[in-house]
PDB file of C-alpha atoms and ligand atoms in Angstrom:
ATOM      1  CA  MET R   1     -34.160  18.071  -3.759  1.00 85.00           C
ATOM      2  CA  LYS R   2     -31.601  15.357  -2.945  1.00 94.00           C
ATOM      3  CA  GLN R   3     -28.463  15.576  -5.097  1.00 96.00           C
ATOM      4  CA  LEU R   4     -25.619  13.307  -6.158  1.00 98.00           C
ATOM      5  CA  SER R   5     -22.279  13.832  -4.389  1.00 97.00           C
ATOM      6  CA  VAL R   6     -20.525  13.997  -7.803  1.00 97.00           C
ATOM      7  CA  ASN R   7     -20.749  16.167 -10.949  1.00 97.00           C
ATOM      8  CA  HIS R   8     -19.734  13.296 -13.264  1.00 98.00           C
ATOM      9  CA  LEU R   9     -20.398   9.549 -13.312  1.00 98.00           C
ATOM     10  CA  LEU R  10     -16.902   8.215 -13.993  1.00 98.00           C
ATOM     11  CA  GLY R  11     -17.046   4.977 -12.035  1.00 98.00           C
ATOM     12  CA  ILE R  12     -18.850   3.304  -9.149  1.00 98.00           C
ATOM     13  CA  LYS R  13     -15.612   3.670  -7.158  1.00 98.00           C
ATOM     14  CA  TYR R  14     -16.211   7.429  -6.983  1.00 98.00           C
ATOM     15  CA  ILE R  15     -19.838   7.442  -5.799  1.00 98.00           C
ATOM     16  CA  THR R  16     -21.392   6.661  -2.412  1.00 98.00           C
ATOM     17  CA  LYS R  17     -24.056   4.204  -1.301  1.00 98.00           C
ATOM     18  CA  GLY R  18     -26.283   7.285  -0.834  1.00 98.00           C
ATOM     19  CA  ASP R  19     -25.739   8.160  -4.518  1.00 98.00           C
ATOM     20  CA  ILE R  20     -26.713   4.626  -5.576  1.00 98.00           C
ATOM     21  CA  ASP R  21     -29.831   4.692  -3.387  1.00 98.00           C
ATOM     22  CA  LEU R  22     -30.804   8.077  -4.904  1.00 98.00           C
ATOM     23  CA  ILE R  23     -30.253   6.771  -8.455  1.00 98.00           C
ATOM     24  CA  PHE R  24     -32.427   3.698  -7.676  1.00 98.00           C
ATOM     25  CA  GLU R  25     -35.179   5.825  -6.112  1.00 98.00           C
ATOM     26  CA  THR R  26     -35.171   8.111  -9.176  1.00 98.00           C
ATOM     27  CA  ALA R  27     -35.068   5.098 -11.541  1.00 98.00           C
ATOM     28  CA  ASP R  28     -38.174   3.647  -9.809  1.00 98.00           C
ATOM     29  CA  HIS R  29     -40.051   6.779 -10.889  1.00 98.00           C
ATOM     30  CA  PHE R  30     -38.687   6.665 -14.461  1.00 98.00           C
ATOM     31  CA  LYS R  31     -39.442   2.940 -14.772  1.00 98.00           C
ATOM     32  CA  GLU R  32     -43.087   3.805 -14.123  1.00 97.00           C
ATOM     33  CA  VAL R  33     -42.823   6.570 -16.786  1.00 97.00           C
ATOM     34  CA  ILE R  34     -41.451   4.254 -19.494  1.00 97.00           C
ATOM     35  CA  ASN R  35     -44.273   1.804 -18.906  1.00 96.00           C
ATOM     36  CA  ARG R  36     -46.939   4.469 -19.535  1.00 96.00           C
ATOM     37  CA  PRO R  37     -48.656   4.678 -22.960  1.00 97.00           C
ATOM     38  CA  ILE R  38     -46.846   8.043 -23.413  1.00 96.00           C
ATOM     39  CA  LYS R  39     -43.296   7.215 -22.336  1.00 95.00           C
ATOM     40  CA  LYS R  40     -41.952  10.735 -22.310  1.00 96.00           C
ATOM     41  CA  VAL R  41     -41.542  13.533 -19.738  1.00 98.00           C
ATOM     42  CA  PRO R  42     -40.296  17.114 -20.306  1.00 97.00           C
ATOM     43  CA  SER R  43     -37.665  16.959 -17.505  1.00 97.00           C
ATOM     44  CA  LEU R  44     -34.589  17.705 -19.690  1.00 97.00           C
ATOM     45  CA  ARG R  45     -36.133  19.776 -22.490  1.00 96.00           C
ATOM     46  CA  ASP R  46     -33.521  22.535 -21.903  1.00 95.00           C
ATOM     47  CA  VAL R  47     -30.562  20.096 -21.881  1.00 97.00           C
ATOM     48  CA  THR R  48     -28.378  18.994 -24.822  1.00 97.00           C
ATOM     49  CA  ILE R  49     -26.474  15.723 -24.583  1.00 98.00           C
ATOM     50  CA  ALA R  50     -23.720  14.396 -26.881  1.00 98.00           C
ATOM     51  CA  ASN R  51     -23.197  10.638 -27.087  1.00 97.00           C
ATOM     52  CA  LEU R  52     -19.565   9.981 -28.057  1.00 97.00           C
ATOM     53  CA  PHE R  53     -18.869   6.366 -28.941  1.00 96.00           C
ATOM     54  CA  PHE R  54     -15.254   5.543 -29.788  1.00 95.00           C
ATOM     55  CA  GLU R  55     -15.979   1.810 -29.448  1.00 94.00           C
ATOM     56  CA  ASN R  56     -18.792  -0.479 -30.630  1.00 92.00           C
ATOM     57  CA  SER R  57     -21.993  -0.726 -28.633  1.00 95.00           C
ATOM     58  CA  THR R  58     -25.567  -1.870 -29.118  1.00 95.00           C
ATOM     59  CA  ARG R  59     -27.268  -1.849 -25.696  1.00 97.00           C
ATOM     60  CA  THR R  60     -25.495   1.067 -23.989  1.00 98.00           C
ATOM     61  CA  ARG R  61     -25.685   3.413 -26.939  1.00 97.00           C
ATOM     62  CA  LEU R  62     -29.359   2.799 -27.703  1.00 98.00           C
ATOM     63  CA  SER R  63     -30.241   2.786 -24.015  1.00 98.00           C
ATOM     64  CA  PHE R  64     -28.618   6.204 -23.416  1.00 98.00           C
ATOM     65  CA  GLU R  65     -30.231   7.639 -26.543  1.00 98.00           C
ATOM     66  CA  LEU R  66     -33.670   6.354 -25.551  1.00 98.00           C
ATOM     67  CA  ALA R  67     -33.189   7.588 -21.968  1.00 98.00           C
ATOM     68  CA  GLU R  68     -32.295  11.060 -23.294  1.00 98.00           C
ATOM     69  CA  LYS R  69     -35.250  11.133 -25.695  1.00 98.00           C
ATOM     70  CA  ARG R  70     -37.682   9.901 -23.004  1.00 98.00           C
ATOM     71  CA  LEU R  71     -36.501  12.894 -20.908  1.00 98.00           C
ATOM     72  CA  SER R  72     -37.008  15.273 -23.907  1.00 98.00           C
ATOM     73  CA  ALA R  73     -33.307  16.235 -24.082  1.00 98.00           C
ATOM     74  CA  ASP R  74     -31.784  17.355 -27.395  1.00 98.00           C
ATOM     75  CA  VAL R  75     -29.395  14.609 -28.541  1.00 98.00           C
ATOM     76  CA  VAL R  76     -26.395  14.495 -30.876  1.00 97.00           C
ATOM     77  CA  ASN R  77     -24.583  11.269 -31.691  1.00 95.00           C
ATOM     78  CA  PHE R  78     -20.923  10.938 -32.592  1.00 90.00           C
ATOM     79  CA  SER R  79     -19.159   7.852 -33.968  1.00 85.00           C
ATOM     80  CA  ALA R  80     -15.361   7.905 -34.011  1.00 82.00           C
ATOM     81  CA  ALA R  81     -15.292   5.902 -37.252  1.00 79.00           C
ATOM     82  CA  SER R  82     -16.993   8.684 -39.261  1.00 77.00           C
ATOM     83  CA  SER R  83     -15.450  11.687 -37.446  1.00 76.00           C
ATOM     84  CA  SER R  84     -12.431  13.982 -37.736  1.00 78.00           C
ATOM     85  CA  VAL R  85     -10.689  11.884 -35.044  1.00 78.00           C
ATOM     86  CA  LYS R  86      -9.633   9.865 -38.104  1.00 78.00           C
ATOM     87  CA  LYS R  87      -7.764  13.002 -39.288  1.00 82.00           C
ATOM     88  CA  GLY R  88      -5.749  13.243 -36.063  1.00 86.00           C
ATOM     89  CA  GLU R  89      -7.894  15.531 -33.876  1.00 90.00           C
ATOM     90  CA  THR R  90      -7.295  15.013 -30.146  1.00 93.00           C
ATOM     91  CA  LEU R  91     -10.009  13.881 -27.734  1.00 94.00           C
ATOM     92  CA  VAL R  92      -9.994  17.220 -25.868  1.00 96.00           C
ATOM     93  CA  ASP R  93     -10.174  19.250 -29.119  1.00 95.00           C
ATOM     94  CA  THR R  94     -12.982  17.040 -30.416  1.00 94.00           C
ATOM     95  CA  VAL R  95     -15.000  17.422 -27.224  1.00 96.00           C
ATOM     96  CA  ASN R  96     -14.333  21.164 -26.863  1.00 97.00           C
ATOM     97  CA  ASN R  97     -15.596  21.672 -30.431  1.00 96.00           C
ATOM     98  CA  ILE R  98     -18.750  19.724 -29.602  1.00 96.00           C
ATOM     99  CA  LEU R  99     -19.190  21.713 -26.363  1.00 96.00           C
ATOM    100  CA  SER R 100     -18.958  25.013 -28.313  1.00 96.00           C
ATOM    101  CA  MET R 101     -22.273  23.990 -29.863  1.00 96.00           C
ATOM    102  CA  LYS R 102     -23.828  24.449 -26.371  1.00 96.00           C
ATOM    103  CA  VAL R 103     -23.787  20.827 -25.236  1.00 97.00           C
ATOM    104  CA  ASP R 104     -24.364  20.349 -21.478  1.00 96.00           C
ATOM    105  CA  LEU R 105     -23.536  16.710 -20.900  1.00 98.00           C
ATOM    106  CA  VAL R 106     -21.250  14.174 -22.580  1.00 98.00           C
ATOM    107  CA  VAL R 107     -21.797  10.400 -22.540  1.00 98.00           C
ATOM    108  CA  MET R 108     -18.623   8.654 -23.688  1.00 98.00           C
ATOM    109  CA  ARG R 109     -17.517   5.097 -24.438  1.00 97.00           C
ATOM    110  CA  HIS R 110     -13.802   4.845 -25.089  1.00 96.00           C
ATOM    111  CA  PRO R 111     -11.329   1.917 -25.445  1.00 95.00           C
ATOM    112  CA  ASN R 112      -8.782   3.545 -23.100  1.00 96.00           C
ATOM    113  CA  PRO R 113      -9.154   3.039 -19.331  1.00 97.00           C
ATOM    114  CA  GLY R 114      -9.425   6.419 -17.597  1.00 97.00           C
ATOM    115  CA  ALA R 115     -10.523   8.326 -20.740  1.00 97.00           C
ATOM    116  CA  GLY R 116     -13.587   9.722 -18.923  1.00 98.00           C
ATOM    117  CA  ILE R 117     -11.522  10.790 -15.909  1.00 98.00           C
ATOM    118  CA  PHE R 118      -9.043  12.553 -18.218  1.00 98.00           C
ATOM    119  CA  LEU R 119     -11.847  14.310 -20.064  1.00 97.00           C
ATOM    120  CA  SER R 120     -13.560  15.447 -16.848  1.00 97.00           C
ATOM    121  CA  LYS R 121     -10.342  17.237 -15.858  1.00 97.00           C
ATOM    122  CA  ASN R 122      -9.838  18.918 -19.241  1.00 97.00           C
ATOM    123  CA  VAL R 123     -13.251  20.082 -20.463  1.00 96.00           C
ATOM    124  CA  LYS R 124     -16.136  22.055 -18.931  1.00 95.00           C
ATOM    125  CA  ALA R 125     -19.000  19.549 -19.064  1.00 95.00           C
ATOM    126  CA  SER R 126     -20.506  16.797 -16.998  1.00 97.00           C
ATOM    127  CA  ILE R 127     -19.134  13.425 -18.186  1.00 98.00           C
ATOM    128  CA  VAL R 128     -20.862  10.040 -18.014  1.00 98.00           C
ATOM    129  CA  ASN R 129     -18.614   7.041 -18.551  1.00 98.00           C
ATOM    130  CA  ALA R 130     -20.389   4.541 -20.824  1.00 98.00           C
ATOM    131  CA  GLY R 131     -17.469   2.080 -20.542  1.00 98.00           C
ATOM    132  CA  ASP R 132     -13.734   2.851 -20.619  1.00 98.00           C
ATOM    133  CA  GLY R 133     -11.579  -0.066 -21.736  1.00 95.00           C
ATOM    134  CA  ALA R 134     -11.247  -2.707 -19.004  1.00 94.00           C
ATOM    135  CA  HIS R 135     -11.751  -0.093 -16.249  1.00 97.00           C
ATOM    136  CA  GLU R 136     -15.395   0.706 -15.367  1.00 98.00           C
ATOM    137  CA  HIS R 137     -18.911   0.562 -16.822  1.00 98.00           C
ATOM    138  CA  PRO R 138     -20.856   2.290 -14.059  1.00 98.00           C
ATOM    139  CA  THR R 139     -24.349   2.402 -15.583  1.00 98.00           C
ATOM    140  CA  GLN R 140     -24.111  -1.338 -16.356  1.00 98.00           C
ATOM    141  CA  ALA R 141     -23.323  -2.084 -12.696  1.00 98.00           C
ATOM    142  CA  LEU R 142     -26.147   0.194 -11.548  1.00 99.00           C
ATOM    143  CA  LEU R 143     -28.665  -1.525 -13.811  1.00 98.00           C
ATOM    144  CA  ASP R 144     -27.363  -4.946 -12.740  1.00 98.00           C
ATOM    145  CA  ALA R 145     -27.713  -4.163  -9.022  1.00 98.00           C
ATOM    146  CA  TYR R 146     -31.117  -2.536  -9.652  1.00 98.00           C
ATOM    147  CA  SER R 147     -32.251  -5.712 -11.448  1.00 98.00           C
ATOM    148  CA  ILE R 148     -31.119  -7.870  -8.489  1.00 98.00           C
ATOM    149  CA  ARG R 149     -33.042  -5.570  -6.122  1.00 98.00           C
ATOM    150  CA  GLU R 150     -36.115  -5.841  -8.358  1.00 98.00           C
ATOM    151  CA  LYS R 151     -35.922  -9.642  -8.572  1.00 98.00           C
ATOM    152  CA  LEU R 152     -34.849 -10.493  -4.994  1.00 98.00           C
ATOM    153  CA  GLY R 153     -36.213  -7.502  -3.043  1.00 98.00           C
ATOM    154  CA  THR R 154     -32.815  -6.315  -1.847  1.00 98.00           C
ATOM    155  CA  VAL R 155     -29.117  -6.496  -2.723  1.00 98.00           C
ATOM    156  CA  ALA R 156     -27.864  -6.456   0.880  1.00 98.00           C
ATOM    157  CA  GLY R 157     -26.892  -9.915   2.084  1.00 98.00           C
ATOM    158  CA  LYS R 158     -27.217 -11.555  -1.348  1.00 98.00           C
ATOM    159  CA  LYS R 159     -24.449 -13.815  -2.628  1.00 98.00           C
ATOM    160  CA  VAL R 160     -23.375 -12.920  -6.152  1.00 98.00           C
ATOM    161  CA  VAL R 161     -20.810 -14.754  -8.265  1.00 98.00           C
ATOM    162  CA  ILE R 162     -19.356 -13.055 -11.340  1.00 98.00           C
ATOM    163  CA  VAL R 163     -18.177 -15.737 -13.771  1.00 98.00           C
ATOM    164  CA  GLY R 164     -15.761 -15.614 -16.704  1.00 96.00           C
ATOM    165  CA  ASP R 165     -13.223 -13.145 -18.010  1.00 94.00           C
ATOM    166  CA  ILE R 166     -12.803 -10.926 -14.951  1.00 96.00           C
ATOM    167  CA  LEU R 167      -9.371  -9.671 -16.098  1.00 95.00           C
ATOM    168  CA  HIS R 168     -10.626  -7.769 -19.161  1.00 92.00           C
ATOM    169  CA  SER R 169     -14.048  -6.830 -17.800  1.00 94.00           C
ATOM    170  CA  ARG R 170     -15.136  -3.298 -16.865  1.00 97.00           C
ATOM    171  CA  VAL R 171     -18.505  -4.814 -15.946  1.00 98.00           C
ATOM    172  CA  ALA R 172     -16.859  -7.020 -13.293  1.00 98.00           C
ATOM    173  CA  LEU R 173     -14.997  -4.168 -11.578  1.00 98.00           C
ATOM    174  CA  SER R 174     -18.003  -1.838 -11.530  1.00 98.00           C
ATOM    175  CA  ASN R 175     -20.243  -4.672 -10.293  1.00 98.00           C
ATOM    176  CA  ILE R 176     -17.817  -5.518  -7.486  1.00 98.00           C
ATOM    177  CA  PHE R 177     -17.833  -1.886  -6.284  1.00 98.00           C
ATOM    178  CA  ALA R 178     -21.630  -1.487  -6.600  1.00 98.00           C
ATOM    179  CA  LEU R 179     -22.559  -4.810  -5.002  1.00 98.00           C
ATOM    180  CA  GLN R 180     -20.190  -4.313  -2.083  1.00 98.00           C
ATOM    181  CA  LYS R 181     -21.443  -0.753  -1.463  1.00 98.00           C
ATOM    182  CA  LEU R 182     -24.964  -2.201  -1.322  1.00 98.00           C
ATOM    183  CA  GLY R 183     -23.942  -4.959   1.119  1.00 98.00           C
ATOM    184  CA  ALA R 184     -23.789  -8.041  -1.125  1.00 98.00           C
ATOM    185  CA  ASP R 185     -21.191 -10.805  -0.750  1.00 98.00           C
ATOM    186  CA  VAL R 186     -19.216 -11.155  -4.027  1.00 98.00           C
ATOM    187  CA  LYS R 187     -17.135 -14.018  -5.428  1.00 98.00           C
ATOM    188  CA  VAL R 188     -15.472 -14.311  -8.817  1.00 98.00           C
ATOM    189  CA  CYS R 189     -15.056 -17.542 -10.790  1.00 98.00           C
ATOM    190  CA  GLY R 190     -13.168 -18.292 -13.996  1.00 97.00           C
ATOM    191  CA  PRO R 191      -9.871 -19.569 -15.370  1.00 95.00           C
ATOM    192  CA  LEU R 192      -7.147 -18.331 -13.001  1.00 95.00           C
ATOM    193  CA  THR R 193      -5.431 -16.748 -16.031  1.00 94.00           C
ATOM    194  CA  LEU R 194      -8.500 -14.497 -16.389  1.00 95.00           C
ATOM    195  CA  ILE R 195      -8.694 -13.448 -12.720  1.00 96.00           C
ATOM    196  CA  PRO R 196      -6.632 -10.331 -11.841  1.00 95.00           C
ATOM    197  CA  LYS R 197      -3.798 -10.938  -9.378  1.00 93.00           C
ATOM    198  CA  HIS R 198      -4.562  -9.531  -5.884  1.00 94.00           C
ATOM    199  CA  ILE R 199      -8.322  -9.243  -6.565  1.00 97.00           C
ATOM    200  CA  GLU R 200      -8.794 -10.480  -2.969  1.00 96.00           C
ATOM    201  CA  HIS R 201      -7.607  -7.012  -1.891  1.00 96.00           C
ATOM    202  CA  LEU R 202     -10.997  -5.741  -3.107  1.00 97.00           C
ATOM    203  CA  GLY R 203     -12.666  -8.051  -0.563  1.00 97.00           C
ATOM    204  CA  VAL R 204     -13.636 -10.569  -3.251  1.00 98.00           C
ATOM    205  CA  HIS R 205     -13.146 -14.334  -2.823  1.00 97.00           C
ATOM    206  CA  VAL R 206     -11.920 -16.371  -5.824  1.00 98.00           C
ATOM    207  CA  GLU R 207     -13.800 -19.658  -6.409  1.00 98.00           C
ATOM    208  CA  PRO R 208     -12.167 -21.600  -9.271  1.00 96.00           C
ATOM    209  CA  ASP R 209     -14.902 -24.286  -9.430  1.00 98.00           C
ATOM    210  CA  LEU R 210     -18.111 -23.171 -11.153  1.00 98.00           C
ATOM    211  CA  ASP R 211     -20.276 -25.882  -9.542  1.00 98.00           C
ATOM    212  CA  GLN R 212     -19.104 -24.808  -6.055  1.00 98.00           C
ATOM    213  CA  ALA R 213     -19.745 -21.168  -6.951  1.00 98.00           C
ATOM    214  CA  LEU R 214     -23.265 -21.973  -8.163  1.00 98.00           C
ATOM    215  CA  ALA R 215     -24.013 -23.993  -5.014  1.00 98.00           C
ATOM    216  CA  TRP R 216     -22.983 -20.927  -2.935  1.00 98.00           C
ATOM    217  CA  CYS R 217     -24.682 -18.081  -4.804  1.00 98.00           C
ATOM    218  CA  ASP R 218     -28.115 -16.483  -5.127  1.00 98.00           C
ATOM    219  CA  VAL R 219     -27.127 -14.796  -8.409  1.00 98.00           C
ATOM    220  CA  ALA R 220     -24.681 -15.773 -11.184  1.00 98.00           C
ATOM    221  CA  ASN R 221     -23.596 -12.960 -13.505  1.00 98.00           C
ATOM    222  CA  MET R 222     -22.084 -14.626 -16.589  1.00 98.00           C
ATOM    223  CA  LEU R 223     -19.514 -12.608 -18.544  1.00 97.00           C
ATOM    224  CA  ARG R 224     -18.389 -12.927 -22.132  1.00 91.00           C
ATOM    225  CA  VAL R 225     -14.789 -13.845 -22.918  1.00 85.00           C
ATOM    226  CA  GLN R 226     -13.461 -10.524 -24.276  1.00 74.00           C
ATOM    227  CA  ASN R 227     -11.447 -11.871 -27.205  1.00 71.00           C
ATOM    228  CA  GLU R 228     -11.035  -8.338 -28.605  1.00 72.00           C
ATOM    229  CA  ARG R 229      -8.920  -7.410 -25.537  1.00 67.00           C
ATOM    230  CA  MET R 230      -6.642 -10.486 -25.744  1.00 64.00           C
ATOM    231  CA  GLU R 231      -3.402 -10.732 -27.686  1.00 63.00           C
ATOM    232  CA  ILE R 232      -2.683 -14.261 -26.438  1.00 65.00           C
ATOM    233  CA  SER R 233      -4.831 -17.273 -25.557  1.00 75.00           C
ATOM    234  CA  TYR R 234      -5.729 -17.423 -21.839  1.00 76.00           C
ATOM    235  CA  PHE R 235      -7.176 -20.970 -21.891  1.00 78.00           C
ATOM    236  CA  PRO R 236      -6.479 -24.109 -23.962  1.00 73.00           C
ATOM    237  CA  SER R 237      -9.632 -24.132 -26.122  1.00 85.00           C
ATOM    238  CA  THR R 238     -13.219 -22.873 -26.214  1.00 88.00           C
ATOM    239  CA  ARG R 239     -14.376 -26.503 -25.706  1.00 90.00           C
ATOM    240  CA  GLU R 240     -12.492 -26.725 -22.414  1.00 92.00           C
ATOM    241  CA  TYR R 241     -13.714 -23.276 -21.332  1.00 93.00           C
ATOM    242  CA  VAL R 242     -17.308 -24.384 -21.937  1.00 93.00           C
ATOM    243  CA  GLN R 243     -16.759 -27.632 -19.986  1.00 95.00           C
ATOM    244  CA  GLN R 244     -15.388 -25.799 -16.950  1.00 96.00           C
ATOM    245  CA  PHE R 245     -17.094 -22.392 -16.966  1.00 96.00           C
ATOM    246  CA  GLY R 246     -20.107 -22.616 -19.285  1.00 97.00           C
ATOM    247  CA  LEU R 247     -23.486 -22.276 -17.549  1.00 98.00           C
ATOM    248  CA  THR R 248     -25.695 -25.153 -18.733  1.00 98.00           C
ATOM    249  CA  LEU R 249     -29.209 -26.299 -17.767  1.00 97.00           C
ATOM    250  CA  GLU R 250     -27.664 -29.526 -16.467  1.00 97.00           C
ATOM    251  CA  ARG R 251     -25.522 -27.508 -14.022  1.00 98.00           C
ATOM    252  CA  LEU R 252     -28.533 -25.476 -12.839  1.00 98.00           C
ATOM    253  CA  GLN R 253     -30.689 -28.594 -12.416  1.00 97.00           C
ATOM    254  CA  LYS R 254     -28.080 -30.183 -10.106  1.00 97.00           C
ATOM    255  CA  LEU R 255     -28.675 -27.364  -7.582  1.00 98.00           C
ATOM    256  CA  ASP R 256     -31.218 -27.692  -4.766  1.00 96.00           C
ATOM    257  CA  LYS R 257     -32.395 -24.092  -5.363  1.00 97.00           C
ATOM    258  CA  SER R 258     -33.265 -21.739  -8.207  1.00 98.00           C
ATOM    259  CA  ILE R 259     -30.612 -19.079  -8.725  1.00 98.00           C
ATOM    260  CA  THR R 260     -30.988 -15.875 -10.751  1.00 98.00           C
ATOM    261  CA  VAL R 261     -28.922 -15.761 -13.951  1.00 98.00           C
ATOM    262  CA  MET R 262     -27.638 -12.484 -15.399  1.00 98.00           C
ATOM    263  CA  HIS R 263     -25.557 -11.443 -18.397  1.00 98.00           C
ATOM    264  CA  PRO R 264     -24.606  -7.888 -19.456  1.00 98.00           C
ATOM    265  CA  GLY R 265     -24.579  -8.865 -23.159  1.00 95.00           C
ATOM    266  CA  PRO R 266     -23.538  -9.362 -25.821  1.00 95.00           C
ATOM    267  CA  ILE R 267     -23.994 -13.109 -25.241  1.00 95.00           C
ATOM    268  CA  ASN R 268     -21.850 -15.762 -26.873  1.00 93.00           C
ATOM    269  CA  ARG R 269     -24.503 -18.497 -26.880  1.00 95.00           C
ATOM    270  CA  GLY R 270     -22.991 -21.922 -26.281  1.00 94.00           C
ATOM    271  CA  VAL R 271     -19.814 -20.490 -24.714  1.00 93.00           C
ATOM    272  CA  GLU R 272     -20.364 -18.797 -21.310  1.00 95.00           C
ATOM    273  CA  ILE R 273     -24.085 -19.649 -21.330  1.00 97.00           C
ATOM    274  CA  THR R 274     -26.254 -22.086 -23.274  1.00 97.00           C
ATOM    275  CA  SER R 275     -29.397 -20.909 -25.071  1.00 98.00           C
ATOM    276  CA  ASP R 276     -31.728 -22.944 -22.829  1.00 97.00           C
ATOM    277  CA  VAL R 277     -30.360 -21.086 -19.774  1.00 98.00           C
ATOM    278  CA  ALA R 278     -30.236 -17.654 -21.430  1.00 98.00           C
ATOM    279  CA  ASP R 279     -33.871 -18.022 -22.514  1.00 98.00           C
ATOM    280  CA  SER R 280     -35.098 -19.628 -19.257  1.00 97.00           C
ATOM    281  CA  ASP R 281     -37.272 -18.078 -16.525  1.00 97.00           C
ATOM    282  CA  GLN R 282     -34.234 -17.971 -14.259  1.00 98.00           C
ATOM    283  CA  ALA R 283     -32.489 -15.508 -16.579  1.00 98.00           C
ATOM    284  CA  ILE R 284     -33.249 -11.775 -16.162  1.00 98.00           C
ATOM    285  CA  ILE R 285     -31.098 -10.675 -19.106  1.00 98.00           C
ATOM    286  CA  LEU R 286     -33.813  -8.715 -20.932  1.00 98.00           C
ATOM    287  CA  ASN R 287     -35.051  -7.214 -17.630  1.00 98.00           C
ATOM    288  CA  GLN R 288     -31.514  -5.865 -17.199  1.00 98.00           C
ATOM    289  CA  VAL R 289     -31.746  -4.204 -20.619  1.00 98.00           C
ATOM    290  CA  GLU R 290     -35.179  -2.733 -19.802  1.00 98.00           C
ATOM    291  CA  ASN R 291     -33.931  -1.407 -16.456  1.00 98.00           C
ATOM    292  CA  GLY R 292     -30.938   0.169 -18.207  1.00 98.00           C
ATOM    293  CA  VAL R 293     -33.154   2.863 -19.720  1.00 98.00           C
ATOM    294  CA  ALA R 294     -34.672   3.833 -16.338  1.00 98.00           C
ATOM    295  CA  ILE R 295     -31.246   3.818 -14.649  1.00 98.00           C
ATOM    296  CA  ARG R 296     -29.726   6.017 -17.385  1.00 98.00           C
ATOM    297  CA  MET R 297     -32.696   8.390 -17.230  1.00 98.00           C
ATOM    298  CA  ALA R 298     -32.068   8.680 -13.474  1.00 98.00           C
ATOM    299  CA  VAL R 299     -28.311   9.297 -13.882  1.00 98.00           C
ATOM    300  CA  LEU R 300     -28.803  11.932 -16.609  1.00 98.00           C
ATOM    301  CA  TYR R 301     -31.637  13.645 -14.741  1.00 98.00           C
ATOM    302  CA  LEU R 302     -29.651  13.825 -11.473  1.00 98.00           C
ATOM    303  CA  LEU R 303     -26.476  15.106 -13.174  1.00 98.00           C
ATOM    304  CA  ALA R 304     -28.423  17.652 -15.236  1.00 97.00           C
ATOM    305  CA  SER R 305     -30.179  18.783 -12.054  1.00 95.00           C
ATOM    306  CA  LYS R 306     -26.805  19.745 -10.640  1.00 91.00           C
ATOM    307  CA  ILE R 307     -25.865  21.735 -13.766  1.00 87.00           C
ATOM    308  CA  LYS R 308     -29.201  23.485 -14.145  1.00 81.00           C
ATOM    309  CA  ASN R 309     -30.024  23.815 -10.409  1.00 72.00           C
ATOM    310  CA  TYR R 310     -33.542  22.404 -10.768  1.00 62.00           C
ATOM    311  CA  ASP R 311     -35.430  22.148  -7.483  1.00 53.00           C
TER     312      ASP R 311
HETATM  313  N1   CP W   1     -23.570  -4.403 -21.964  1.00 93.67           N
HETATM  314  C1   CP W   1     -23.004  -3.591 -22.868  1.00 93.67           C
HETATM  315  O1   CP W   1     -22.219  -2.681 -22.540  1.00 93.67           O
HETATM  316  O2   CP W   1     -23.364  -3.867 -24.138  1.00 93.67           O
HETATM  317  P1   CP W   1     -22.916  -3.012 -25.435  1.00 93.67           P
HETATM  318  O3   CP W   1     -21.434  -3.230 -25.612  1.00 93.67           O
HETATM  319  O4   CP W   1     -23.742  -3.554 -26.573  1.00 93.67           O
HETATM  320  O5   CP W   1     -23.201  -1.570 -25.138  1.00 93.67           O
END
């Protein structure tokens, strides 16, 4: 059986193109499974997974939980807000206590960049990063690239623009790594105050004009402005942001082609994207969410295979 080159999924930076291809191939199988009348397989019935969420989530949390249940894993869920973390327990102590209950795999969302990497070096379990601060969100990037492959046939050679708050976005960084490993051409677009300095060093071109970016691309991935990660204002007003960087039907209709529109969610309707675009046939936003379950099933299955030595 083909295996991943890693024992944890901490970021797209740390995996190979071969790993991504293997995850996609495995996700193709699980996508077929979740569209059957009985959406469940016994693949992980001897595996216990803890979902540790130290930050809010709707899609990622439910998607991981469904992926685990579709694979017949035993699942425990942990929310920081109702845990003993509130009493001062450290992250390593918390996780080691959970692992003593014979947990095999930990899925963690945490507000601090690098929290998953730290944990992987300090506890004996396979760690899946479900988003760590503004660092990486690897399963989101995998499901995004998988959705492009599904819609356009391939990722290689496609032109993808990521639009919005690149500075505070873990989705942007993971997407840049994944898309480049798969051979796509990536640009970023947004207010220059929300574009990281030296991003060109990642091989990414900065296009400050949204209309130019749209005219260039095959795919536009629209990001939310991450107000929760800002202590100051990075642009004059929401009205001006919408005028310059909001994706509207009028903007799409000016193009001489039909581009694919993506969004990782949660959407701020009327800010980075209008409702008529978000709900249009060009948008694959709900396909992304659907594919997230198959991608997470693939990641968990492949990591568990390494722990349990399935053949
Ligand atoms: N896309 C994403 O990570 O959404 P949630 O924050 O709802 O998990």
